[in-house]
CSV table of C-alpha atoms in Angstrom, one decimal:
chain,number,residue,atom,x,y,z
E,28,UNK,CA,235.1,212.7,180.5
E,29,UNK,CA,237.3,214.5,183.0
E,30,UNK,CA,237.4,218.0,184.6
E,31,UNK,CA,236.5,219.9,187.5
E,32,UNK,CA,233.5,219.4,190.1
E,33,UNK,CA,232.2,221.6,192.5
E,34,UNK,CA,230.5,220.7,195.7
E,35,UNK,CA,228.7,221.2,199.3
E,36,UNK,CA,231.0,220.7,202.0
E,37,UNK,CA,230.9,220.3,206.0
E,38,UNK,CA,232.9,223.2,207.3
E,39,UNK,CA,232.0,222.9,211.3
E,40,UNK,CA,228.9,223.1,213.3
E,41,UNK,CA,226.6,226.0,211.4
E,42,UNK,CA,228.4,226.0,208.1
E,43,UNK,CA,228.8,224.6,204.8
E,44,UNK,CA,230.6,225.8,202.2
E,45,UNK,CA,230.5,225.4,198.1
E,46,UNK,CA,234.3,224.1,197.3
E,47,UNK,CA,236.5,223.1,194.5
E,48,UNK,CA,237.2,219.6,194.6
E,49,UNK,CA,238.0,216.7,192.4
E,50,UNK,CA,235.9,215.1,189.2
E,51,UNK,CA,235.0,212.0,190.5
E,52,UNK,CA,236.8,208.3,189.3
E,53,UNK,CA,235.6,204.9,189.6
E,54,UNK,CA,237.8,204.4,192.4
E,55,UNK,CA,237.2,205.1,195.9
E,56,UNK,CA,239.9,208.2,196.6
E,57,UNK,CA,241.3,209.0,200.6
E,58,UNK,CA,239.3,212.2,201.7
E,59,UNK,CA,237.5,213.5,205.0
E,60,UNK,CA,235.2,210.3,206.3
E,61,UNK,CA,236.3,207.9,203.8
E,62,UNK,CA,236.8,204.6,205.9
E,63,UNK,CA,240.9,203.4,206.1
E,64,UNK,CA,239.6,199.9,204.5
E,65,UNK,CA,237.7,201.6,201.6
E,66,UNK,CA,240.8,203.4,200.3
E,67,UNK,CA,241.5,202.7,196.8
E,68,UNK,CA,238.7,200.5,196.2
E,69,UNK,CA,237.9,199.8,192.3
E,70,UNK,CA,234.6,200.0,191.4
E,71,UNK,CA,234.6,198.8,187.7
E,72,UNK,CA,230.9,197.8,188.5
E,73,UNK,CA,230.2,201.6,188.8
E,74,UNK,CA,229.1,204.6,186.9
E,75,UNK,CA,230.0,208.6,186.8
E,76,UNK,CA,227.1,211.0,186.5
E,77,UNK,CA,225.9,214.5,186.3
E,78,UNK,CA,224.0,215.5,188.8
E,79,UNK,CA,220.3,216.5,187.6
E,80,UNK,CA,219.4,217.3,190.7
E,81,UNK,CA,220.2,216.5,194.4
E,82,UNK,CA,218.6,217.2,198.0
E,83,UNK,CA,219.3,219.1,201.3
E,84,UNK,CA,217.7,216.3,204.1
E,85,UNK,CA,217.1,216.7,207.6
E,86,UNK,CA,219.8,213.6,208.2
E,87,UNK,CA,222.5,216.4,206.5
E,88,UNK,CA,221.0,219.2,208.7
E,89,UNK,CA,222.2,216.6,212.0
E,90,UNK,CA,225.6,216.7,211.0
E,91,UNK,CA,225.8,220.5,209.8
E,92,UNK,CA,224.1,221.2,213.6
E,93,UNK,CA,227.5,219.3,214.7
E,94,UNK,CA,224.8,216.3,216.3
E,95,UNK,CA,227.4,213.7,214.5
E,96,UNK,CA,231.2,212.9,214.1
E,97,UNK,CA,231.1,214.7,210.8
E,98,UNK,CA,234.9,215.5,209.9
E,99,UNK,CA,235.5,218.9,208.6
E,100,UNK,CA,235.4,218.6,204.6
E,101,UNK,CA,233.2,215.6,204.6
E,102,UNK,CA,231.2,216.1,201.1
E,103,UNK,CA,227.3,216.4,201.9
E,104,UNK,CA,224.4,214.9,200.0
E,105,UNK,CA,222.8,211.3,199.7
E,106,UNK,CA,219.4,212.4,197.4
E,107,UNK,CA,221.1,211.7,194.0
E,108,UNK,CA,219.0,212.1,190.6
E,109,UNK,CA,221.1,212.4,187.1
E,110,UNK,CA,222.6,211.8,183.8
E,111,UNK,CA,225.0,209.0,183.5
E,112,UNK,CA,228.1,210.4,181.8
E,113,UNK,CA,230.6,207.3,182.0
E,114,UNK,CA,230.6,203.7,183.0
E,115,UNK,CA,232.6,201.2,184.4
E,116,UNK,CA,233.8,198.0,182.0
E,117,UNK,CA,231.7,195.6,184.1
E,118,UNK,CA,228.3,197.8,184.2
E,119,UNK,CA,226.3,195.6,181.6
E,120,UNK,CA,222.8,197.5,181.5
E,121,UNK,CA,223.1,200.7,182.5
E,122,UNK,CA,224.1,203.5,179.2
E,123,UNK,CA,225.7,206.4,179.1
E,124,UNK,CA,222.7,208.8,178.7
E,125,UNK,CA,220.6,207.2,181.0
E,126,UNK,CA,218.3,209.0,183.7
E,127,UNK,CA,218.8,207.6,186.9
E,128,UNK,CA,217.7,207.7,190.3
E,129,UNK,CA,220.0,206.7,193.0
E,130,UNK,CA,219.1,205.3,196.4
E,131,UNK,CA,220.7,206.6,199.9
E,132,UNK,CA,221.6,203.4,200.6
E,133,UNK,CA,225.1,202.2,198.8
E,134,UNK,CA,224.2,197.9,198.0
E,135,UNK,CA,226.5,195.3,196.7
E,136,UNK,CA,223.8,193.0,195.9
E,137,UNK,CA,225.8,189.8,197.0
E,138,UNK,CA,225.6,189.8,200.3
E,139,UNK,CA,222.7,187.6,202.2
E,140,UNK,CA,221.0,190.9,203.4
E,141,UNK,CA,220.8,192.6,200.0
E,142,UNK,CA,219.3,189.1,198.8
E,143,UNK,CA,216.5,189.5,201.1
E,144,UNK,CA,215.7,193.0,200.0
E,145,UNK,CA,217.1,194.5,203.1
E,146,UNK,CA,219.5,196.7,200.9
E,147,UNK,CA,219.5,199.4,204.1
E,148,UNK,CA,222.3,196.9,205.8
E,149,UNK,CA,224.5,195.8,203.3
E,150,UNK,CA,226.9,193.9,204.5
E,151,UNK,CA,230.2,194.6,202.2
E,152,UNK,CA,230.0,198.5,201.3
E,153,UNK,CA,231.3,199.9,205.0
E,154,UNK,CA,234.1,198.5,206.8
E,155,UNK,CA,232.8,199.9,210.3
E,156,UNK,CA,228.9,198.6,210.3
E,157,UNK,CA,226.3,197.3,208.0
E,158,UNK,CA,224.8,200.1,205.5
E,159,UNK,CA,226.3,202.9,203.4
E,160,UNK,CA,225.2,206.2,202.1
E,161,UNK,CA,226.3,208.7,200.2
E,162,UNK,CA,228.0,212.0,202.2
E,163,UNK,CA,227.3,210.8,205.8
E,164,UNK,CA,229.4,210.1,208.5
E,165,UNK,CA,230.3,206.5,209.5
E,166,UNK,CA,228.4,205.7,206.1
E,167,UNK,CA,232.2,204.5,204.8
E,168,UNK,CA,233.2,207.5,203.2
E,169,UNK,CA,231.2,207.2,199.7
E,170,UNK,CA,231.4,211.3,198.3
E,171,UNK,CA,228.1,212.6,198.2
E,172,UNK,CA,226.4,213.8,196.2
E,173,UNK,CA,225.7,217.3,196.0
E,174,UNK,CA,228.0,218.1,194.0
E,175,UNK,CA,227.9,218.7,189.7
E,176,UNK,CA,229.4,215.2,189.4
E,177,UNK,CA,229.4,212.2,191.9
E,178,UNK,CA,230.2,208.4,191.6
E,179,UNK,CA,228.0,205.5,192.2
E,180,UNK,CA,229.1,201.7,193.0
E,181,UNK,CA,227.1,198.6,191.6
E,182,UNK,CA,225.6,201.0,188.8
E,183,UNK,CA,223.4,197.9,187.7
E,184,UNK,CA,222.1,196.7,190.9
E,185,UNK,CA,221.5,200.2,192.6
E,186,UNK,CA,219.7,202.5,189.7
E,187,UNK,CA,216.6,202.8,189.0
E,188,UNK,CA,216.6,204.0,185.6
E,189,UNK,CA,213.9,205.8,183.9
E,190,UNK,CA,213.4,204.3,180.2
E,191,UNK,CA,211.4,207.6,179.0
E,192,UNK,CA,214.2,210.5,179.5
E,193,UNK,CA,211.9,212.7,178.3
E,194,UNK,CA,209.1,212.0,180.8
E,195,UNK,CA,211.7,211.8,183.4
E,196,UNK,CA,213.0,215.3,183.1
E,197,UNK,CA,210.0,216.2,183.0
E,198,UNK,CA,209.1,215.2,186.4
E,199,UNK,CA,212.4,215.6,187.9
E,200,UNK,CA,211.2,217.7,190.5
E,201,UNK,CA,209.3,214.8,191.7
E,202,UNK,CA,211.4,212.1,190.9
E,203,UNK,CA,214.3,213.7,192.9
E,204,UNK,CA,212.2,212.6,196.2
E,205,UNK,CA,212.7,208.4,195.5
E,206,UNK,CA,216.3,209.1,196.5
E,207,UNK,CA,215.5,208.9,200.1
E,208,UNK,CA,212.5,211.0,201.4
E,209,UNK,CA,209.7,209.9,199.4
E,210,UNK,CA,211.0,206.0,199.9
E,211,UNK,CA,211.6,206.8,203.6
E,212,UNK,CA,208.0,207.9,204.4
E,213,UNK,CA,206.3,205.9,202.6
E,214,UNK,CA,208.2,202.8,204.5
E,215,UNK,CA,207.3,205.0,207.4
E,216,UNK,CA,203.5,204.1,206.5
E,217,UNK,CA,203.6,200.8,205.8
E,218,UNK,CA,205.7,199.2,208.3
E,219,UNK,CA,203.0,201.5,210.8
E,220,UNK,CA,200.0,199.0,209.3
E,221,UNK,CA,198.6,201.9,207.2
E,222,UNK,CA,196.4,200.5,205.2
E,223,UNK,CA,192.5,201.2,203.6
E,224,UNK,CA,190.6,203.2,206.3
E,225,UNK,CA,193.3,203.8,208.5
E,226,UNK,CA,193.4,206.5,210.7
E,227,UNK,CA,197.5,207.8,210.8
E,228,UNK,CA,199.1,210.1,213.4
E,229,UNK,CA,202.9,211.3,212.1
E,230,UNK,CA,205.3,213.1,214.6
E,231,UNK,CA,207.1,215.8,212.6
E,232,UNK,CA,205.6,218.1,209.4
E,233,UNK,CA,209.4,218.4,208.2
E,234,UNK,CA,209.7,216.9,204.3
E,235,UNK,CA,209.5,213.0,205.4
E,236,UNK,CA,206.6,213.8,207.6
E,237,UNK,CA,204.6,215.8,204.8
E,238,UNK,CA,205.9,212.5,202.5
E,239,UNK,CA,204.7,209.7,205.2
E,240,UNK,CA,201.6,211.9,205.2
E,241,UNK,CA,201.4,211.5,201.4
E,242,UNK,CA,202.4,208.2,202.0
E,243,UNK,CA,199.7,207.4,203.8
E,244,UNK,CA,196.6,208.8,201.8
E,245,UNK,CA,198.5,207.4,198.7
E,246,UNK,CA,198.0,204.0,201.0
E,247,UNK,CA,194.0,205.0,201.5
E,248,UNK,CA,194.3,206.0,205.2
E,249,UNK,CA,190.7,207.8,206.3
E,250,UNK,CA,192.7,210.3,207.9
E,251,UNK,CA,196.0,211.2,208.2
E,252,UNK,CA,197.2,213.9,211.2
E,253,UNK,CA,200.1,215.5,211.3
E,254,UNK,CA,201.5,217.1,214.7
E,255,UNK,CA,204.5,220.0,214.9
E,256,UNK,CA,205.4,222.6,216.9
E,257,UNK,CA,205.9,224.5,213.7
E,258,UNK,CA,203.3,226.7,212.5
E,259,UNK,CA,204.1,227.0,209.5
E,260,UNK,CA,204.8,223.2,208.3
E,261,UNK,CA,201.2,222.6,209.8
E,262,UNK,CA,199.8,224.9,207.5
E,263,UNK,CA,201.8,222.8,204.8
E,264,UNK,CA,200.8,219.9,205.8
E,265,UNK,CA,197.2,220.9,205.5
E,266,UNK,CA,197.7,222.2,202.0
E,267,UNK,CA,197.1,218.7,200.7
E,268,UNK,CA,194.5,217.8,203.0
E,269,UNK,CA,195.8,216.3,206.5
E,270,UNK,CA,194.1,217.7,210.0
E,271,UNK,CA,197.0,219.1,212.2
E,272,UNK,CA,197.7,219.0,215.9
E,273,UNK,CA,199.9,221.8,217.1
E,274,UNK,CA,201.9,220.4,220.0
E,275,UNK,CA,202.0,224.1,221.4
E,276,UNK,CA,198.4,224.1,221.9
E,277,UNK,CA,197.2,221.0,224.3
E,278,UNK,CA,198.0,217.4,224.4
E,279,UNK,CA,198.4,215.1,221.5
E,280,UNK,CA,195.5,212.8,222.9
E,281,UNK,CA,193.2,216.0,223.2
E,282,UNK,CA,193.8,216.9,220.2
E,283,UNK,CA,193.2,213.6,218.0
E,284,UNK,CA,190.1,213.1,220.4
E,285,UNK,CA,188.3,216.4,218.8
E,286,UNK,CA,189.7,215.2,215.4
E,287,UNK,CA,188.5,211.6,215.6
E,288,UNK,CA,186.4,211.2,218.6
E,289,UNK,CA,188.9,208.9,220.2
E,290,UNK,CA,192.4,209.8,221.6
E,291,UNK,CA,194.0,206.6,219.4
E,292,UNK,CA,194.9,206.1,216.2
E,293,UNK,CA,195.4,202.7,214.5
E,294,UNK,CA,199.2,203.9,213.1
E,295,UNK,CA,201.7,206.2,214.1
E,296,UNK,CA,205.2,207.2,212.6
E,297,UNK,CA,208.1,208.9,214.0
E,298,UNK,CA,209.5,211.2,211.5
E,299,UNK,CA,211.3,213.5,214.1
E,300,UNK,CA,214.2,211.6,215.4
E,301,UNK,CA,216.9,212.2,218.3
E,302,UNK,CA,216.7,215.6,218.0
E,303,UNK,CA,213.2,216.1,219.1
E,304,UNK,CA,211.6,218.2,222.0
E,305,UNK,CA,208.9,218.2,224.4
E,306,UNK,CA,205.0,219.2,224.0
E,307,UNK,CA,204.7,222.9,224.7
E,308,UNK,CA,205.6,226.5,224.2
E,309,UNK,CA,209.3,227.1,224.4
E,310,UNK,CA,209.9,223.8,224.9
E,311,UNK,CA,213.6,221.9,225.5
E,312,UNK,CA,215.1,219.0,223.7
E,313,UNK,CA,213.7,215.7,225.6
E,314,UNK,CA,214.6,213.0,222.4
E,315,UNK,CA,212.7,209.9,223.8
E,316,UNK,CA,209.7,212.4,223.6
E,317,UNK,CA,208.1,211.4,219.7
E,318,UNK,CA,208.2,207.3,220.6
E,319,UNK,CA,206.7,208.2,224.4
E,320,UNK,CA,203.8,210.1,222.7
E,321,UNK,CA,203.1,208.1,219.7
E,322,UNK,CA,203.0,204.8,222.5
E,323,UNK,CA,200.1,206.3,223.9
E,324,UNK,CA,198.3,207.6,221.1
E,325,UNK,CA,198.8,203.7,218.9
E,326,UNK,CA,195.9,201.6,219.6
E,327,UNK,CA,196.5,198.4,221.5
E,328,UNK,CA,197.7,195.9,219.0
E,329,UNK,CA,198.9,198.9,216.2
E,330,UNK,CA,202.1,199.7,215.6
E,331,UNK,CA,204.9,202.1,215.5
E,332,UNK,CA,206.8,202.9,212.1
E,333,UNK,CA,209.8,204.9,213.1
E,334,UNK,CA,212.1,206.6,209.8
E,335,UNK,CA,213.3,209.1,212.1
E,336,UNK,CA,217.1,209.0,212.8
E,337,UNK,CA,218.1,207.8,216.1
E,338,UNK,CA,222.3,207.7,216.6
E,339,UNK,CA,224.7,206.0,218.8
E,340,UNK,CA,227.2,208.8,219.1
E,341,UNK,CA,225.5,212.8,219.7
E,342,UNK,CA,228.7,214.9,220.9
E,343,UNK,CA,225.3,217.9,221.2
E,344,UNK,CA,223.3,215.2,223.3
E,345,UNK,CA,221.2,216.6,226.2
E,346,UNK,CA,222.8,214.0,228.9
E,347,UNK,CA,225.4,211.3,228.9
E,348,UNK,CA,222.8,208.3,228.2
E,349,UNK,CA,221.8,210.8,225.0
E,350,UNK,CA,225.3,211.1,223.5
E,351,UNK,CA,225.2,207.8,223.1
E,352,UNK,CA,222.2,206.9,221.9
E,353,UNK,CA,220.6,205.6,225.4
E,354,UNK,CA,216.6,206.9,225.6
E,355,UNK,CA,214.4,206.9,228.6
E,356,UNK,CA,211.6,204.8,226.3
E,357,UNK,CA,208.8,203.8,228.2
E,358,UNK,CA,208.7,200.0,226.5
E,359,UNK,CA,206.5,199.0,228.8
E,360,UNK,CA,204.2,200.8,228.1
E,361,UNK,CA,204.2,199.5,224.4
E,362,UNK,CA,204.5,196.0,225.8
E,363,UNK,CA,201.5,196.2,227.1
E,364,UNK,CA,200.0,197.6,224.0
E,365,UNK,CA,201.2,194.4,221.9
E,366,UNK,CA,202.6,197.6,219.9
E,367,UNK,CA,205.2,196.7,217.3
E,368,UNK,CA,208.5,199.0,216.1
E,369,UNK,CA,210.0,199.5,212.9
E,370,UNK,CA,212.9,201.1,213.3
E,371,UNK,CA,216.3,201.3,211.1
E,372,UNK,CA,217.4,202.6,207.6
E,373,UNK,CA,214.3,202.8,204.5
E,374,UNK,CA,215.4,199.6,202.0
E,375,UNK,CA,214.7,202.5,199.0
E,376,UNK,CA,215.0,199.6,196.5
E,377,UNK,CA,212.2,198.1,197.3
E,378,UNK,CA,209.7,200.8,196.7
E,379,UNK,CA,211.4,202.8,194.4
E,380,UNK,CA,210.0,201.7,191.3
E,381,UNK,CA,206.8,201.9,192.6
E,382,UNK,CA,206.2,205.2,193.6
E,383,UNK,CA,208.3,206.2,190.6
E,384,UNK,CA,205.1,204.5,188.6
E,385,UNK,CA,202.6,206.6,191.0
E,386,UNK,CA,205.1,209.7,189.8
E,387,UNK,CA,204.8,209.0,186.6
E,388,UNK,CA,200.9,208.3,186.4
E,389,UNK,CA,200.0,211.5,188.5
E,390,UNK,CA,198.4,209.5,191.4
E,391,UNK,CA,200.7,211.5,193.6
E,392,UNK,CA,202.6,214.8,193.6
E,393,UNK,CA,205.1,214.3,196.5
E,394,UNK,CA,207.2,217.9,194.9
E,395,UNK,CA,203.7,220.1,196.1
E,396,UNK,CA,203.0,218.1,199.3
E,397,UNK,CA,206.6,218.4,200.9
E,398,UNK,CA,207.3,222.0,199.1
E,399,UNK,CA,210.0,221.5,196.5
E,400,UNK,CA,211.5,224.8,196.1
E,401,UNK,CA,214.7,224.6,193.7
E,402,UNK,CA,218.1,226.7,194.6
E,403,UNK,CA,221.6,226.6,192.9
E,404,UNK,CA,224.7,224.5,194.1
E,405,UNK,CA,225.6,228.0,195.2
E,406,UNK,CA,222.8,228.9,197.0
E,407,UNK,CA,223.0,225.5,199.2
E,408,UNK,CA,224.6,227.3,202.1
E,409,UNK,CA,221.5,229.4,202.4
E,410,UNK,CA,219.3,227.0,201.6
E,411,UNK,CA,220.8,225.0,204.7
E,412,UNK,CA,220.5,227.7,207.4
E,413,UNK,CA,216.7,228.7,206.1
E,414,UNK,CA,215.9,224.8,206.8
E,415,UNK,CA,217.5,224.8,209.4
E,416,UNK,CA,215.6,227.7,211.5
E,417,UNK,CA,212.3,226.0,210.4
E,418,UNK,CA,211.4,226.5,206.4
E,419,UNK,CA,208.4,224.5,205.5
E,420,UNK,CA,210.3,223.5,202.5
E,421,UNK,CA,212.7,221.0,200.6
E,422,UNK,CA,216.1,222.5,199.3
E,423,UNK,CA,216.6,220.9,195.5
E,424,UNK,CA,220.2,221.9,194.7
E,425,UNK,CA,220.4,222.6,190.5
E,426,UNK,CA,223.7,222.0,189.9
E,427,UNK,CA,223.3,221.6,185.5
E,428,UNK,CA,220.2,223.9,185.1
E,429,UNK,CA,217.9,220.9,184.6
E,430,UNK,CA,215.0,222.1,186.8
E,431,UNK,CA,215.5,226.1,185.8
E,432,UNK,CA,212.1,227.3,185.6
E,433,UNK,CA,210.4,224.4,187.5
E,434,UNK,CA,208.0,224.9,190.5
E,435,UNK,CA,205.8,222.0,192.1
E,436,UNK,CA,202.9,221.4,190.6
């Protein structure tokens, strides 16, 4: 199957723009990011497929907001759910025909770190640095993803395929989370020490806060707070039953004290990232401000589970020690506390299949809790600058017509 592709591209700093570009082959073309010593690699392990749906994430929001290195042209999208179409001669179990979700993170498999389930740091899919993902800067140039057609390496290892198409598409608004957000909370959660009768604070109502809040009751927290300084993603995140804290209004401690009686909580994640600001009204950018907060609002001996992005390189950074990743983070402070941090890439793989069966059994319905609201490929440059001024929802790109029709249920 040949022919023409269309998909969302990284113009410069505010826009994206819907281009013309080529149907994708199982070989690793030269384009805008693509690392010098991926060029021309043959993937005969991998597959070609329609896109059923795909995702805008806050991670693609960074480098729209020009926060990254992002070269102009650089093919967007890492949330990857669809239809195999064509496969490589040394892909043994995945068909053609198959419904497929795809993690963020690319995997060989092979190497010592994708043996030990630690498929976030692959060691052989990017030249530069362990770890790879689709559409994302320093990732080693894999094409992204939102786009009508996009390839993926290692079908066999990497997939997760659905063996009931029909129940598949018919959850695909759900299913389209496992990509990354849904995966990335939920690791969020767990590596915090959620567990039965927890009591979780998460930084950040933005989709993988709302889905580490999921996470979390899904996990049988007690109670599960969410804290913003965005009205209306508080009001979301009470929609499926978490308390709020609006970081306008008060201190986080306060706050958590008139919830639970106490200023601490047992677990805590970060799902804001480098780009966060200070407590407060009409507050500045202060980054090290989420793991300050959530150090004094863990319990002594709980721990930290941090999904948000933190960077090495922020050309937007709000000092020289920020544009490189450098944070005033008061570790001692968590040294005291015995506190531990969990900090890096989500290993998708191994939840994945999980929550799929959670998806699939109606114990969760991550679509509703994070907002799931379904656009065209066209309509992605719109759907990127309402996200990006603070819309309590999450962009799913319809590039086939597979969700027409679909709201979250």
């Amino acid at each position: 199957m040949s022919g023409g592709n269309k998909a969302v591209a990284y113009i410069k700093p505010g826009e994206v723009e819907v281009r013309s570009t080529d149907y994708p082959t199982l070989e690793l073309q030269d384009g805008p990011g693509v690392a010098p010593a991926n060029v021309g690699r043959t993937c005969r392990h991998g597959v070609i497929l329609k896109v059923l749906a795909t995702n805008i994430c806050g991670s693609d929001q960074h480098m729209v907001r020009g926060r990254t290195t992002a070269p102009e042209g650089l093919v967007l999208g890492h949330e990857i759910t669809g239809e195999v179409v064509e496969r490589g001669p040394d892909v043994e179990f995945i068909e053609v025909g198959d419904v497929v979700s795809v993690p963020f993170n690319i995997a060989c498999g092979r190497c010592r770190n994708c043996k030990e389930r630690q498929t976030g740091i692959c060691l052989n899919v990017n030249p530069a640095r362990p770890g790879a993902a689709y559409g994302y800067v320093d990732m080693g140039g894999w094409v992204g993803g939102q786009a009508e057609y996009v390839m993926v390496p290692y079908a066999d290892f990497n997939l997760l395929r659905f063996p009931d198409r029909d129940a598949a598409r018919e959850k695909l608004l759900d299913l389209t989370m496992l990509s990354d957000i849904f995966p990335t909370g939920f690791h969020g959660a767990v590596t915090a020490g959620t567990g039965v009768g927890s009591t979780v604070y998460v930084a950040g109502a933005g989709p993988v806060g709302l889905a580490a809040a999921a996470s979390a009751q899904l996990l049988g927290a007690a109670v599960v707070i969410v804290g913003d300084l965005n009205a209306e993603r508080l009001a979301q995140a009470r929609s499926f039953g978490c308390e709020t804290v609006d970081l306008t209004q008060g201190t986080v401690e306060d706050q958590i004290a008139q919830i639970l009686g106490e200023p601490e909580v047992d677990a805590a994640v970060d799902a804001v990232g480098f780009e966060a600001r200070a407590h407060g009204r009409d507050s500045e950018e202060a980054p090290a401000t989420v793991l300050n907060s959530l150090m004094g609002v863990v319990r002594a001996g709980g721990a930290l589970g941090i999904p948000g992005l933190y960077v090495t390189e922020d050309p937007g950074g709000v000092d020289q020690d920020a544009r490189t990743g450098t944070l005033k983070v008061r570790l001692g402070l968590g040294w005291a506390k015995s506190h531990q941090f969990n900090t890096g890439q989500c290993p998708v793989m191994k939840y994945h299949r999980g929550l799929a069966m959670a998806i699939l059994h109606d114990k969760v319905h991550i679509a509703k809790a994070v907002n799931a609201t379904v656009i065209t490929l066209d309509e992605a440059p719109r759907g990127y600058a309402e996200f990006d001024h603070g819309a309590s929802r999450k962009y799913v790109l319809n590039p086939h017509g597979a969700l027409d029709g679909v709201q979250a249920a």
